[in-house]
Amino acid sequence: VKGMAKARAARVRLALGKLDEAEALAREAVKQGEGQVEPLATLVDVLYRAGKRDEARTHFQALRAVAARADLDVPLLARLAPAAREFGFPADWRQP
């Protein structure tokens, strides 16, 4: 879809089971939106669901630092709860 944000397009590809495409789009989104919560959370979600746990954990650490004021109840961040548990992070994984 033309004009769709890369992070959103990545989530669409993820929902369709197109993991490689989702990962590529999520990485592009992170490059374009450095330091932004949505692209980084999308990349963590894609990597986690693709079974790339080590890399997902690394990016999750970065997300924790930039998401200090993020609402954990929004669907994108709520989907990260299983990853946070698996990685040993507290339920409120944000860092000040």
CSV table of C-alpha atoms in Angstrom, one decimal:
chain,number,residue,atom,x,y,z
A,1,VAL,CA,0.0,0.0,0.0
A,2,LYS,CA,1.5,3.3,-1.1
A,3,GLY,CA,2.1,5.9,1.6
A,4,MET,CA,1.8,3.4,4.5
A,5,ALA,CA,4.4,4.0,7.3
A,6,LYS,CA,7.1,1.3,7.2
A,7,ALA,CA,6.4,0.2,10.8
A,8,ARG,CA,2.8,-0.3,10.0
A,9,ALA,CA,3.6,-2.1,6.8
A,10,ALA,CA,5.9,-4.3,8.8
A,11,ARG,CA,3.1,-5.2,11.2
A,12,VAL,CA,0.8,-6.0,8.2
A,13,ARG,CA,3.5,-8.3,6.7
A,14,LEU,CA,3.9,-9.9,10.1
A,15,ALA,CA,0.2,-10.6,10.3
A,16,LEU,CA,0.4,-12.2,6.9
A,17,GLY,CA,3.3,-14.4,8.0
A,18,LYS,CA,5.8,-12.8,5.7
A,19,LEU,CA,8.5,-12.6,8.3
A,20,ASP,CA,11.4,-11.7,6.0
A,21,GLU,CA,9.5,-8.8,4.5
A,22,ALA,CA,8.3,-7.7,7.9
A,23,GLU,CA,11.8,-7.7,9.3
A,24,ALA,CA,13.2,-5.7,6.4
A,25,LEU,CA,10.5,-3.1,6.7
A,26,ALA,CA,10.9,-2.9,10.5
A,27,ARG,CA,14.6,-2.3,10.1
A,28,GLU,CA,14.0,0.5,7.6
A,29,ALA,CA,11.5,2.0,10.0
A,30,VAL,CA,14.0,2.0,12.8
A,31,LYS,CA,16.6,3.8,10.6
A,32,GLN,CA,14.1,6.4,9.6
A,33,GLY,CA,12.7,6.9,13.1
A,34,GLU,CA,15.7,6.6,15.2
A,35,GLY,CA,14.9,6.9,18.9
A,36,GLN,CA,11.2,6.5,18.3
A,37,VAL,CA,9.1,3.9,20.2
A,38,GLU,CA,6.8,2.6,17.5
A,39,PRO,CA,9.4,1.5,15.0
A,40,LEU,CA,11.6,0.0,17.6
A,41,ALA,CA,8.7,-1.9,19.3
A,42,THR,CA,7.7,-3.2,15.9
A,43,LEU,CA,11.2,-4.5,15.2
A,44,VAL,CA,11.3,-6.2,18.6
A,45,ASP,CA,7.9,-7.8,17.9
A,46,VAL,CA,8.9,-9.0,14.5
A,47,LEU,CA,12.2,-10.4,15.7
A,48,TYR,CA,10.6,-12.1,18.7
A,49,ARG,CA,7.9,-13.7,16.6
A,50,ALA,CA,10.5,-14.8,14.0
A,51,GLY,CA,12.4,-16.7,16.7
A,52,LYS,CA,15.4,-14.3,16.7
A,53,ARG,CA,15.4,-14.0,20.5
A,54,ASP,CA,18.9,-12.7,21.1
A,55,GLU,CA,18.5,-9.9,18.6
A,56,ALA,CA,15.0,-9.1,19.9
A,57,ARG,CA,16.4,-8.9,23.4
A,58,THR,CA,19.1,-6.4,22.3
A,59,HIS,CA,16.6,-4.2,20.6
A,60,PHE,CA,14.2,-4.5,23.6
A,61,GLN,CA,16.9,-3.1,25.8
A,62,ALA,CA,17.1,0.0,23.6
A,63,LEU,CA,13.3,0.2,23.6
A,64,ARG,CA,13.2,0.2,27.4
A,65,ALA,CA,15.4,3.3,27.4
A,66,VAL,CA,13.3,5.3,24.9
A,67,ALA,CA,9.8,4.2,26.1
A,68,ALA,CA,9.9,5.7,29.5
A,69,ARG,CA,6.5,7.5,29.0
A,70,ALA,CA,4.9,5.0,26.6
A,71,ASP,CA,1.5,3.6,27.5
A,72,LEU,CA,2.0,-0.2,27.9
A,73,ASP,CA,-1.7,-0.8,27.3
A,74,VAL,CA,-1.6,0.2,23.6
A,75,PRO,CA,-1.8,-3.0,21.5
A,76,LEU,CA,1.7,-2.7,20.0
A,77,LEU,CA,3.4,-2.6,23.4
A,78,ALA,CA,1.0,-5.0,25.1
A,79,ARG,CA,2.0,-7.6,22.5
A,80,LEU,CA,5.6,-7.4,23.9
A,81,ALA,CA,4.5,-8.6,27.4
A,82,PRO,CA,5.4,-12.3,26.6
A,83,ALA,CA,8.9,-11.2,25.4
A,84,ALA,CA,9.4,-9.1,28.5
A,85,ARG,CA,8.6,-12.0,30.7
A,86,GLU,CA,10.8,-14.4,28.8
A,87,PHE,CA,13.7,-11.9,28.9
A,88,GLY,CA,13.3,-11.5,32.6
A,89,PHE,CA,12.1,-7.9,32.5
A,90,PRO,CA,9.5,-6.6,35.0
A,91,ALA,CA,5.9,-6.3,34.0
A,92,ASP,CA,6.5,-2.5,33.7
A,93,TRP,CA,9.7,-2.9,31.6
A,94,ARG,CA,10.1,0.8,30.9
A,95,GLN,CA,13.1,2.6,32.3
A,96,PRO,CA,13.1,6.2,33.4
